[in-house]
Coordinates of C-alpha atoms and ligand atoms in Angstrom, one line a residue:
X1 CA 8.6 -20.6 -26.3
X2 CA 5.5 -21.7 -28.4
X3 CA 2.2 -19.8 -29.0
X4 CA -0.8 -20.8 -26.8
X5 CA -3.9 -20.4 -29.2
X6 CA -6.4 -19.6 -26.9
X7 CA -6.1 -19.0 -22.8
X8 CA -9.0 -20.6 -20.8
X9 CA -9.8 -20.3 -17.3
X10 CA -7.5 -21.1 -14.4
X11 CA -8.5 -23.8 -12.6
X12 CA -7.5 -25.1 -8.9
X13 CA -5.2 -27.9 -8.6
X14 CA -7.2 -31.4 -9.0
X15 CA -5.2 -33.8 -8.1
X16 CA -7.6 -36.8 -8.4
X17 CA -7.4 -38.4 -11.1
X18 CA -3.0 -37.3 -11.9
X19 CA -2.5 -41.3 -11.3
X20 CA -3.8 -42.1 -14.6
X21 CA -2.2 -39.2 -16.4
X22 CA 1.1 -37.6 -16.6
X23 CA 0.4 -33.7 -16.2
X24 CA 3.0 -31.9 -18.3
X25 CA 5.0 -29.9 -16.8
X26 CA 5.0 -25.9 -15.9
X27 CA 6.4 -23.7 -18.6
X28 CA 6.4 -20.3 -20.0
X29 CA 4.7 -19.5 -23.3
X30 CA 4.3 -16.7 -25.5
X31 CA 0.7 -15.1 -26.3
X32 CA 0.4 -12.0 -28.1
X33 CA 2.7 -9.3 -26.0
X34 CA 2.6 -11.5 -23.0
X35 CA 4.9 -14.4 -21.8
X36 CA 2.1 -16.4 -20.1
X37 CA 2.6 -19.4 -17.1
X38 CA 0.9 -22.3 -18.0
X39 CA 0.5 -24.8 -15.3
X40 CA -1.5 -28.1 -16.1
X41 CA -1.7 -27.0 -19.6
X42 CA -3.4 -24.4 -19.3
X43 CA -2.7 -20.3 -18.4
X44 CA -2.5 -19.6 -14.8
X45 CA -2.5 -16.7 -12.2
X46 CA 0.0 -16.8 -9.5
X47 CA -1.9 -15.1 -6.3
X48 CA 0.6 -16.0 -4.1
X49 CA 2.1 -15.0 -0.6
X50 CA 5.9 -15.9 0.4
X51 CA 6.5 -17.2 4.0
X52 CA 8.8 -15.2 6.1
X53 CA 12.1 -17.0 6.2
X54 CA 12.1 -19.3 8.6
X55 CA 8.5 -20.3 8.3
X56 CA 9.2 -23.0 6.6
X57 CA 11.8 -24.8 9.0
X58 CA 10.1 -27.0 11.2
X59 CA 6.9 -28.9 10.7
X60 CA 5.0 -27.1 13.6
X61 CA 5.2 -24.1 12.1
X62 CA 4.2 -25.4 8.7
X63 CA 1.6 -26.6 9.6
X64 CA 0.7 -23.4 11.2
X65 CA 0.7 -21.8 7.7
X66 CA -1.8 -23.4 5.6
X67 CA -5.0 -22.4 7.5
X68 CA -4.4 -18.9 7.1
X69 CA -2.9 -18.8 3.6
X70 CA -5.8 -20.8 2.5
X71 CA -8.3 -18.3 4.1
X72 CA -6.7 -15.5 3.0
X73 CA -7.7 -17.1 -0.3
X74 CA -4.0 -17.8 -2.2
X75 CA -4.1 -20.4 -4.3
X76 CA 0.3 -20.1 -4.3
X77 CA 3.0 -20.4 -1.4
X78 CA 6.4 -19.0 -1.9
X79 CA 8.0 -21.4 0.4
X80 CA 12.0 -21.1 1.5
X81 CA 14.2 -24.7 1.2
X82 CA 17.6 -24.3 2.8
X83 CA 20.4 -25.6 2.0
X84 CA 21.8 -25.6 5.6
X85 CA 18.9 -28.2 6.3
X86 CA 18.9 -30.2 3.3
X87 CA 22.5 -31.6 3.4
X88 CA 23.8 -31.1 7.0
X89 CA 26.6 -33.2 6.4
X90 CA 28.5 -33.6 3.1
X91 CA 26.5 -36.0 0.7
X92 CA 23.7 -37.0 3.5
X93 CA 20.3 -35.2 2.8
X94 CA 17.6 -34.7 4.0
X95 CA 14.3 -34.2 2.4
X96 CA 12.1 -34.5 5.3
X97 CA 10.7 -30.8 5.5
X98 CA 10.3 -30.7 1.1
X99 CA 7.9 -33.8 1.8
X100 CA 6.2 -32.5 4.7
X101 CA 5.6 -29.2 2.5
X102 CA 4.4 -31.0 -0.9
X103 CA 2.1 -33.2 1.5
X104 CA 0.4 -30.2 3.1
X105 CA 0.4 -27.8 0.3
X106 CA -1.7 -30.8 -1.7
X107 CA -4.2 -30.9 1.3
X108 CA -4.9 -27.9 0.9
X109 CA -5.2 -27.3 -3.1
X110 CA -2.3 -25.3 -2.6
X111 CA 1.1 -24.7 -5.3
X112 CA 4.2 -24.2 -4.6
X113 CA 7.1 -21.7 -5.4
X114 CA 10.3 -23.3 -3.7
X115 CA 13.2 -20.6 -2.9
X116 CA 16.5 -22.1 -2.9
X117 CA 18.3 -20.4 0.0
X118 CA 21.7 -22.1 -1.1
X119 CA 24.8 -19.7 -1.6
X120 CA 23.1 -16.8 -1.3
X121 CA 20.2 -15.2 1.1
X122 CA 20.1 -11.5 0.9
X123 CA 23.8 -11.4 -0.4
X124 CA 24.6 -13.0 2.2
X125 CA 26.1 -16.7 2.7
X126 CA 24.3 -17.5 6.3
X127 CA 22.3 -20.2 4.6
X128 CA 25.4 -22.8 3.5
X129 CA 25.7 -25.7 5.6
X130 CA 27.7 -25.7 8.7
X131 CA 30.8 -28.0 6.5
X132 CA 31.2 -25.2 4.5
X133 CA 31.0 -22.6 6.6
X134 CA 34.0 -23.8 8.4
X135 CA 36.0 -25.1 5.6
X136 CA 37.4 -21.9 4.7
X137 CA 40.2 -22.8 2.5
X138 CA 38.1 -25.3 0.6
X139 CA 34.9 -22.5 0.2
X140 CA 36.7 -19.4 0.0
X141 CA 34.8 -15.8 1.0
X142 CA 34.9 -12.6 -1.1
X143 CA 37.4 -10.1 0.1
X144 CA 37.7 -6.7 0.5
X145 CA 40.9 -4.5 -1.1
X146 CA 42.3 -5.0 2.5
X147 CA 42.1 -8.8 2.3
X148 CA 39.4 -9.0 5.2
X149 CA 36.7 -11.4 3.7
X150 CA 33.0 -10.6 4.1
X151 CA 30.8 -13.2 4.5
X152 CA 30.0 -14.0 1.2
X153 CA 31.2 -17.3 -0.5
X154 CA 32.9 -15.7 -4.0
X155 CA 31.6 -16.5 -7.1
X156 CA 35.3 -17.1 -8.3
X157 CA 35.6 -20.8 -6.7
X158 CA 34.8 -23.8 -8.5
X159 CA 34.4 -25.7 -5.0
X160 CA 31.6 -23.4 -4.3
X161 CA 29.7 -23.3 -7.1
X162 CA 30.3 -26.9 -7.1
X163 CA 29.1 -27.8 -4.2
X164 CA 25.7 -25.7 -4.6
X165 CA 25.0 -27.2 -7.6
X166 CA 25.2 -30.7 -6.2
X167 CA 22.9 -29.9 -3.5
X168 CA 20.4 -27.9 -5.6
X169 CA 20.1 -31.3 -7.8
X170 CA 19.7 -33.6 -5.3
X171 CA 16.8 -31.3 -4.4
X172 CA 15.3 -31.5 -7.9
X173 CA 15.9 -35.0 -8.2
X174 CA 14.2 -35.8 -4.8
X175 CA 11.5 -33.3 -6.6
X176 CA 11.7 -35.1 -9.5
X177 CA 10.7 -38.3 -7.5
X178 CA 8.3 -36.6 -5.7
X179 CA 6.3 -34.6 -7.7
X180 CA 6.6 -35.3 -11.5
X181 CA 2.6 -36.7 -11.4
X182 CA 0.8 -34.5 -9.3
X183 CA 3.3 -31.0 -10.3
X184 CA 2.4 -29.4 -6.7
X185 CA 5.5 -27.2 -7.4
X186 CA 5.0 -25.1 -10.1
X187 CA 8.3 -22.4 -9.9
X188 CA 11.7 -22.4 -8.6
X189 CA 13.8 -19.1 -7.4
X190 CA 17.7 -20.4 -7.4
X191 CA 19.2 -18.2 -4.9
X192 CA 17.5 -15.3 -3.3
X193 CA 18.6 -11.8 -3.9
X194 CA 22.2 -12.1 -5.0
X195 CA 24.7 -8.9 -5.2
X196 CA 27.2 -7.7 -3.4
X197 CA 27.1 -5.9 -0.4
X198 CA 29.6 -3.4 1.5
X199 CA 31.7 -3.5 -1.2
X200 CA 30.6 -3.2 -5.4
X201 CA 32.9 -6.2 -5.7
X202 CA 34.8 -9.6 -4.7
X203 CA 38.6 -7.9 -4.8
X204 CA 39.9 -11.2 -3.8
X205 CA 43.4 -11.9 -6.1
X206 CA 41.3 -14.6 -7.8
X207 CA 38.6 -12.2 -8.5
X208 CA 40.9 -9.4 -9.8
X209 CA 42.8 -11.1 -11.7
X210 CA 39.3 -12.4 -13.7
X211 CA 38.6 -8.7 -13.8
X212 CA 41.9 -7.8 -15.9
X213 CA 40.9 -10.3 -18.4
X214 CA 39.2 -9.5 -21.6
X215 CA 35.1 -9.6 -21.5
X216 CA 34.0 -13.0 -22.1
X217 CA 33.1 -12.7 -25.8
X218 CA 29.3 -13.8 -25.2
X219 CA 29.0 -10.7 -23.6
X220 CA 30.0 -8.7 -26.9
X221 CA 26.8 -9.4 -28.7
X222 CA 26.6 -5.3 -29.5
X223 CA 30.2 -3.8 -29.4
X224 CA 34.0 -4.4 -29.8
X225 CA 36.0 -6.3 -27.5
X226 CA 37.7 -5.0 -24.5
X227 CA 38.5 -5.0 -21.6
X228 CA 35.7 -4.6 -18.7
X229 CA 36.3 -0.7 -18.4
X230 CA 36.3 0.0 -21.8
X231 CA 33.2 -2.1 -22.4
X232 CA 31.2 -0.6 -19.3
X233 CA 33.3 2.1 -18.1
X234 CA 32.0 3.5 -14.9
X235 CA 29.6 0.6 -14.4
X236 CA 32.7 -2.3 -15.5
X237 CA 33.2 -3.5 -11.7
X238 CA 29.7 -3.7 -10.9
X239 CA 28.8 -5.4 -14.5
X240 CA 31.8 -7.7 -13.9
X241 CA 30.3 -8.5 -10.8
X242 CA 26.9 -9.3 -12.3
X243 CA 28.2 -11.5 -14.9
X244 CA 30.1 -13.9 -13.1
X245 CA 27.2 -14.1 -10.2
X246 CA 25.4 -14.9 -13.2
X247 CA 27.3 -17.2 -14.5
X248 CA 27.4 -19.2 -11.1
X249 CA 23.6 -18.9 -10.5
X250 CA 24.0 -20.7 -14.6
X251 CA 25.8 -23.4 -13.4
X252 CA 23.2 -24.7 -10.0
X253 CA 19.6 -23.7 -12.3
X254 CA 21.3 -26.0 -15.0
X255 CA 22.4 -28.5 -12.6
X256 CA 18.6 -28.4 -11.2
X257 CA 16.8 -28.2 -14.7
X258 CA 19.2 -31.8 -15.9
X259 CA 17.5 -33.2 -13.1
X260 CA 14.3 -32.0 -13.0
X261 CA 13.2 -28.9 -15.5
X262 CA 11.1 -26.4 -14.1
X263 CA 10.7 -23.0 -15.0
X264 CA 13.6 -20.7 -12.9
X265 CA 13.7 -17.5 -12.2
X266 CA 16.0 -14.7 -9.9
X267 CA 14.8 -12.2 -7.7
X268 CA 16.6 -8.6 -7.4
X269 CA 16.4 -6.4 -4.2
X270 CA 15.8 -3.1 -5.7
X271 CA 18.4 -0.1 -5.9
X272 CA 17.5 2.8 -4.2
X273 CA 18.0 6.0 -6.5
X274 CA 21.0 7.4 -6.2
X275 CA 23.2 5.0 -4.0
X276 CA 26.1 3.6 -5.1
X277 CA 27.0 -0.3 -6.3
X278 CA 27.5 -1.9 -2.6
X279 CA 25.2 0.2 -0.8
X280 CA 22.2 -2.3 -2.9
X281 CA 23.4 -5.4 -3.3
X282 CA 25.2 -4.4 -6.6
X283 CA 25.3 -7.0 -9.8
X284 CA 22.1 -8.0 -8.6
X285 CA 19.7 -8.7 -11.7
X286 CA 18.7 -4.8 -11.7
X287 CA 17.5 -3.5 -14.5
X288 CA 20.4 -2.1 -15.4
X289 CA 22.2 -5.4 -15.2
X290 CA 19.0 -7.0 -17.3
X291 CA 21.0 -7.7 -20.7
X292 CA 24.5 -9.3 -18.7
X293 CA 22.4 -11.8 -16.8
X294 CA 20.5 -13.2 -20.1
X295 CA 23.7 -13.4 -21.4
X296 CA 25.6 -14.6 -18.2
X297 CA 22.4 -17.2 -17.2
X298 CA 20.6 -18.5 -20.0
X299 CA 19.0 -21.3 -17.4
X300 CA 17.4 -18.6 -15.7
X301 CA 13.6 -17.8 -17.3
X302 CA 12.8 -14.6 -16.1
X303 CA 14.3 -11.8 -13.4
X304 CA 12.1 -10.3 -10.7
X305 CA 12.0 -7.6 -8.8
X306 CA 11.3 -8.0 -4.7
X307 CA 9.2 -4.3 -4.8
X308 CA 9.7 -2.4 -1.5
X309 CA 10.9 0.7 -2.5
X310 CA 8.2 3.7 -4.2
X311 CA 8.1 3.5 -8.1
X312 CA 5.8 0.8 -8.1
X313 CA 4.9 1.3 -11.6
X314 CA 8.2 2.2 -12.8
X315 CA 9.8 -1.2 -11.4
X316 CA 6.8 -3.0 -13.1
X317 CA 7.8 -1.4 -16.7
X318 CA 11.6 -2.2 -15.9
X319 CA 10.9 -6.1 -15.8
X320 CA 8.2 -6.8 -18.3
X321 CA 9.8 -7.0 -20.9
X322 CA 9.0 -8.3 -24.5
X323 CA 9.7 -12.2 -24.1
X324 CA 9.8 -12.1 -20.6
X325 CA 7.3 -11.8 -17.8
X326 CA 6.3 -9.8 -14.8
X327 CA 6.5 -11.9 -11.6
X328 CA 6.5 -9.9 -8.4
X329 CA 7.9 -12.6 -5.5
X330 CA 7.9 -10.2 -2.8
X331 CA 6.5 -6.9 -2.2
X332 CA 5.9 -4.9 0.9
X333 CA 2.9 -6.7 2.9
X334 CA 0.9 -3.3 3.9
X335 CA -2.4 -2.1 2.9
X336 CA -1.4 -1.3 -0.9
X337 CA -0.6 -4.8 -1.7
X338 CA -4.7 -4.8 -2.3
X339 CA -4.7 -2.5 -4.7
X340 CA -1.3 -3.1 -6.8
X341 CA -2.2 -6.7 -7.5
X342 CA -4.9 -5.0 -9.8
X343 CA -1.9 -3.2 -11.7
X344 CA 0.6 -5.5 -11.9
X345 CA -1.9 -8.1 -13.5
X346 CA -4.3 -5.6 -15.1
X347 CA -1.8 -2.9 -16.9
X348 CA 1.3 -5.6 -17.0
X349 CA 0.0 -8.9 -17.8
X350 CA 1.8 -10.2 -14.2
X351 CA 2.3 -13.6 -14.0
X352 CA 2.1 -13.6 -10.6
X353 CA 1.9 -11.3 -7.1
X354 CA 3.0 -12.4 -3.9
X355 CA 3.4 -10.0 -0.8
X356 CA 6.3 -11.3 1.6
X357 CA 6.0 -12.7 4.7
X358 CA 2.1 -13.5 4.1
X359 CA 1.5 -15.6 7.3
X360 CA 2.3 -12.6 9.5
X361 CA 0.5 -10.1 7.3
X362 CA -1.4 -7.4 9.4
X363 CA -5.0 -8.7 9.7
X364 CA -6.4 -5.1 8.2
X365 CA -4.1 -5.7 5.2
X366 CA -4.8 -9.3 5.3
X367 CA -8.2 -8.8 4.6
X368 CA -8.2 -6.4 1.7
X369 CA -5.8 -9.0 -0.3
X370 CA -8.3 -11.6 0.5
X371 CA -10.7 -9.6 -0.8
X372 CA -8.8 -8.7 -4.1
X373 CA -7.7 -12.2 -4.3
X374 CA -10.8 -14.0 -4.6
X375 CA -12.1 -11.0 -7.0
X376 CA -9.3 -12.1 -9.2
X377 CA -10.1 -15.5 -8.9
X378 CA -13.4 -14.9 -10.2
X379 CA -11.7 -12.7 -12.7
X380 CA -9.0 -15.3 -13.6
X381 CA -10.5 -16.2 -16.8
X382 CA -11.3 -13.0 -18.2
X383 CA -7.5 -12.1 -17.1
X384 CA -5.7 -15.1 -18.6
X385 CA -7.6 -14.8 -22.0
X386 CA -6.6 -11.1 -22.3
X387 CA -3.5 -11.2 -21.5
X388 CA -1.0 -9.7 -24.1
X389 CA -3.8 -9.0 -26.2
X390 CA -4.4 -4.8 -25.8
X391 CA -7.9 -5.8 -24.3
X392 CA -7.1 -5.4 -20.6
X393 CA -5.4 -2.3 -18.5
X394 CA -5.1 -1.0 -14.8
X395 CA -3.4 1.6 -12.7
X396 CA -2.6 2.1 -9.0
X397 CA -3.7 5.4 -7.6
X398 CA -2.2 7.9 -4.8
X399 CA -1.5 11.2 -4.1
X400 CA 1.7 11.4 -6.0
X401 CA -0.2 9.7 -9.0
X402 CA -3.9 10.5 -8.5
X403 CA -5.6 9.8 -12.1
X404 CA -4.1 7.4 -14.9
X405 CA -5.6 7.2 -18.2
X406 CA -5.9 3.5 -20.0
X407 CA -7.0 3.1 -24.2
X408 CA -9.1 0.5 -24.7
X409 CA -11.7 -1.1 -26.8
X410 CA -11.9 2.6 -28.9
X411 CA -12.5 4.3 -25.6
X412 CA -10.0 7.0 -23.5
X413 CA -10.7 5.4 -19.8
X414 CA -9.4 7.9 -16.9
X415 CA -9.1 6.6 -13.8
X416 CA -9.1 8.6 -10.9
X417 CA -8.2 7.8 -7.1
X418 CA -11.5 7.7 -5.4
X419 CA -10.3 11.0 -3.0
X420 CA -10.6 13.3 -6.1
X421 CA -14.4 13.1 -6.1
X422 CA -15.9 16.2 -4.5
X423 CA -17.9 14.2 -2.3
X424 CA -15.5 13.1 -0.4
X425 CA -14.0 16.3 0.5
X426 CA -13.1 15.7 3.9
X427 CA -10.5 12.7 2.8
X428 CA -8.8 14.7 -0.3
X429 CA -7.3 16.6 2.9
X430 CA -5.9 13.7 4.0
X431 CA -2.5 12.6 3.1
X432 CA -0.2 10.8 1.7
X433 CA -3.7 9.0 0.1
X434 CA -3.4 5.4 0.6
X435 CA -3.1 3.6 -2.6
X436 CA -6.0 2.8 -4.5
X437 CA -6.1 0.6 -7.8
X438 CA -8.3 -0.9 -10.5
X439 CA -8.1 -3.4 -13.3
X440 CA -10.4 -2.6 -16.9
X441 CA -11.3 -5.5 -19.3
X442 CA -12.7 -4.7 -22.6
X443 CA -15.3 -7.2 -22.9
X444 CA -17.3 -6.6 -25.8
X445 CA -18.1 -3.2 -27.8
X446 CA -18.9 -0.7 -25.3
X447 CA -18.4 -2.9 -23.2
X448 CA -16.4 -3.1 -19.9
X449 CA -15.7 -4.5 -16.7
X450 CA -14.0 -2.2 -14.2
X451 CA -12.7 -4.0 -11.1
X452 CA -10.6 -3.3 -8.0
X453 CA -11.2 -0.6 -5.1
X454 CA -11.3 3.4 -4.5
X455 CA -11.3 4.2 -7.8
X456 CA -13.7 6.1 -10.5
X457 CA -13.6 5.6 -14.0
X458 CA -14.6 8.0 -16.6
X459 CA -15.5 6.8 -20.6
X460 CA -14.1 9.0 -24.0
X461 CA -14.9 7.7 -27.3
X462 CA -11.1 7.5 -28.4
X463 CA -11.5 9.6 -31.9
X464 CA -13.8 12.0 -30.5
X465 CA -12.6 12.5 -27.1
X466 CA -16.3 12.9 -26.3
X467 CA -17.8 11.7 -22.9
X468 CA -19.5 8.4 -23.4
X469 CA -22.8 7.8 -22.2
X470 CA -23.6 4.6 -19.6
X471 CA -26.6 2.1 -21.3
X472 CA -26.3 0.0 -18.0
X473 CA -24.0 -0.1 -15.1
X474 CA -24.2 -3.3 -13.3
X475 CA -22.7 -4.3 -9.7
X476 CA -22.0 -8.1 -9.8
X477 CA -19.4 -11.3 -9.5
X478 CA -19.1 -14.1 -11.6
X479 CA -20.3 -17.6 -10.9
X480 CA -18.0 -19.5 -13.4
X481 CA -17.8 -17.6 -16.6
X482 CA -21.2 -16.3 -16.2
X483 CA -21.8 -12.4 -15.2
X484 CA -23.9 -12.5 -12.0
X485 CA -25.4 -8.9 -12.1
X486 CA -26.1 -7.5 -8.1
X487 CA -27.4 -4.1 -7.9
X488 CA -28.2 -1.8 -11.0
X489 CA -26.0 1.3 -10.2
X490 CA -27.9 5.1 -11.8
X491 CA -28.6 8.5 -10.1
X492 CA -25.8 9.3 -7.1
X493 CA -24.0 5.7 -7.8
X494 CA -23.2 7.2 -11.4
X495 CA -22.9 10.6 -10.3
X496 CA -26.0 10.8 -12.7
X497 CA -23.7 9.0 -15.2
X498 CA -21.2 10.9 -15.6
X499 CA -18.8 8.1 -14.0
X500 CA -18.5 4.5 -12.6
X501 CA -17.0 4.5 -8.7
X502 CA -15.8 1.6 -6.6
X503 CA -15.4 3.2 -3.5
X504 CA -12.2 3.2 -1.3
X505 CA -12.3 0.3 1.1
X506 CA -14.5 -1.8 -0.8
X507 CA -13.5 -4.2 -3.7
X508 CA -16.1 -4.3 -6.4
X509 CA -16.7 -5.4 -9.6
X510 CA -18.6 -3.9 -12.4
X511 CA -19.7 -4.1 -15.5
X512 CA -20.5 -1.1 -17.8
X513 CA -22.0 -0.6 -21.0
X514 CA -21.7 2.4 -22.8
X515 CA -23.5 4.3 -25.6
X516 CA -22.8 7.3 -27.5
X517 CA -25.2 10.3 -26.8
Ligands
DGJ601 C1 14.0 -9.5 1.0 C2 14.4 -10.9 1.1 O1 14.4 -11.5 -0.2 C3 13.5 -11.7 2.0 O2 14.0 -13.0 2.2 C4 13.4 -11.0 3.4 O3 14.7 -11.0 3.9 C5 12.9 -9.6 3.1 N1 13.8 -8.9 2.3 C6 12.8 -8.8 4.5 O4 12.3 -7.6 4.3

């Protein structure tokens, strides 16, 4: 990855004038402590939405999409491509619905994230075409110990992993064809949460017999050789599992990338504390798993996490990582999304945020994430030139976490869901609190811009831990780069400065400038 020197503002697709040029492509680049996306040469902010699954398998419904996404102000589509569509017959495909979704995505000034539904869906192999699914022999299933096979092609067979990767670079060769000018597709997830379910492992004789062999050396980086359990002990099967899933997942991203090279990336569905390999989808790229898939799929860019279990913030730590990005592909599509988009890009330098099935999304929590989307678009500058720099910081607020406290610029900042203030007694009885969250820039010295909703912010100088005094407090947006100040906040706004307060239920933007009294 190479340094990026300076970030500048994310811009919308132009496609205009791509004729004349040739737009490189979409790659990942270090700045500072960040691993930023940079899309048309320059950083960019993912705020994106993934269809639900079958969205994306007839033209109607297409078509039915882009309206809404577009108002709801995303300026990204996670979009599914199946396998079971692309070649229905053996060597015959069929690219009809990829060009139907390129064409309308670029009406609308929209990217794309494609999700390769090819061996793999959920564990699950529903998503292979119908040839495979009923040549059994040929594409043989994981088993159980009993020899009953679930319905999960095994990662053991070279037919399977075979025939994935031809289809999955026919599909970046079409894209190739399609799309190398105007770069409409930006991302690619091979596979969609892969692990094995029911059982931690394939037990197939093929698969055991893999499993009494010594650990593949590249593996070893850290520790003697072995075999699996005396390299992983209590967690061998499941890292076994993860390596030669891995492995596989290797094999169709580098098939893809020879054809076509885009940025590629995993997504994990999350395990649940305290269940057991099997009852997740287990060798899944979990955190746990993080250092066997680098080594078992050096194709693959970066790991994700699909976030629908509580730990936000701890799932968000647990995949940004140093050389590696944040990029949240799904996440629950309730109210909170509103607020945790402020987090994940504010406090983790996120690449990207994209609640799951975004074109049924509940209107209510529709239009709080329009509203927090176009804030950040606004934002997007300030956000891509601070990111990985120490300048920028945010937090997601709750009952179970009610204050957070972010260091910046020399100052302590505590943030505080917006239910603590006494004012609002009657909804501090409320509960669980719905999530809050806010994203803090250090613009300047003393100077900050505090965005987000149901939040209030308090100022520290850093050595002194005193209270810091507010010189102005301004309400406003930006037009461009340039500050639009709205309303001058003082008196009952400030709480007679004491702090600054977006309240809950509206997103607002603010900029504060601080003295020291
Ligand atoms: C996670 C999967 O990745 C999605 O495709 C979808 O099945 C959701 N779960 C449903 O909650």
């Amino acid at each position: 990855m190479d340094d990026v020197p300076n970030a500048s503002e994310v811009r919308p697709p132009s496609f205009a004038h791509n004729a004349e040029r040739m737009i490189p492509a979409p790659q990942l680049r270090s700045r500072g402590s960040a691993t930023q996306l940079v899309v048309d040469g320059a950083p960019f902010l993912i705020l994106g939405g993934e269809l639900g699954n079958s969205s994306a398998s007839s033209p109607e419904s297409l078509s039915a999409v882009w309206p809404r996404v577009v108002a709801m102000g995303l300026n990204t589509v996670l979009l599914p491509v199946y396998w079971e569509l692309i070649e229905p017959e053996e060597g015959h495909f069929d690219f009809t619905l990829l060009s139907i979704a390129l064409a309308g995505a670029r009406a609308h000034g929209l990217r794309l994230v494609l999700l390769w539904f090819g061996s793999w869906k959920n564990s699950m192999s529903t998503y292979v075409p119908s040839w495979v699914k009923t040549q059994r022999s040929r594409f043989p299933l994981a088993e159980r110990t009993d020899g009953s096979r679930m319905e999960i092609l095994s990662p053991f067979s070279e037919e399977n992993v075979r025939a994935d990767s031809r289809a999955f670079a026919a599909l970046m060769r079409r894209l190739a064809q399609i799309d190398s000018r105007e770069r409409t597709v930006i991302l690619v997830q091979v596979e969609n949460e892969v692990g094995m379910l029911e059982e931690a492992a394939d037990r197939s004789p093929v698969a055991r017999a893999s499993f009494s062999a010594p650990v593949p050396s590249g593996l070893l980086a850290r520790g003697p050789a072995g075999t699996w359990p005396e390299v992983f002990g209590e967690r061998a099967e499941e890292a076994f599992m993860a390596y030669h899933l891995a492995r596989y997942v290797d094999r169709v991203a580098s098939a893809g990338k020879a054809e076509h090279p885009l940025p590629m990336f995993v997504n994990a569905a999350l395990n649940r504390p305290g269940r057991v390999p099997g009852e997740y989808p287990s060798g899944g790229p979990l955190p746990h798993l993080f250092d066997v898939w680098r080594a078992g799929a050096p194709a693959i860019d970066f790991l994700s996490p699909d976030i629908y279990l509580p730990g936000f913030t701890r799932w968000c730590e647990a995949y940004r990582r140093p050389g590696h990005p944040l990029f949240i592909p799904e996440i629950a599509n309730g109210p909170a999304a509103a607020s945790q988009v402020f987090c994940a890009v504010g406090q983790y330098d996120a690449i990207g945020f994209s609640p799951f099935a975004i074109d049924t999304m509940a209107d209510a929590a529709a239009a709080a994430l329009k509203d927090s989307y176009g804030l950040l678009r606004e934002l997007a500058h300030h956000v891509l030139d601070n990111q990985g720099t120490g300048r920028m910081g945010g937090a997601i607020l709750d009952s179970e976490g009610p204050a957070s406290e972010v260091r910046l610029g020399g100052a302590v900042l505590t943030l505080r869901h917006d239910y603590t203030f006494e004012w609002s007694g009657p909804a501090r009885e409320t509960t669980p609190w719905p999530t809050s969250g806010a994203l803090v820039v250090a613009t300047g010295p003393r100077e900050y811009l505090v965005a987000g909703s149901g939040v209030i912010v308090t100022f520290a100088d850093e050595e002194r831990r005193r209270p810091l005094g507010f010189l102005q407090v301004d309400e406003g947006r930006f037009a461009g780069t340039h500050f639009v100040p709205g309303r001058r906040l003082n008196g009952d706004e400030t709480h007679q400065g004491r702090h600054v307060r977006i309240p809950f239920g509206k997103c607002g933007l603010q900029r504060v400038r601080l003295y020291d009294y």
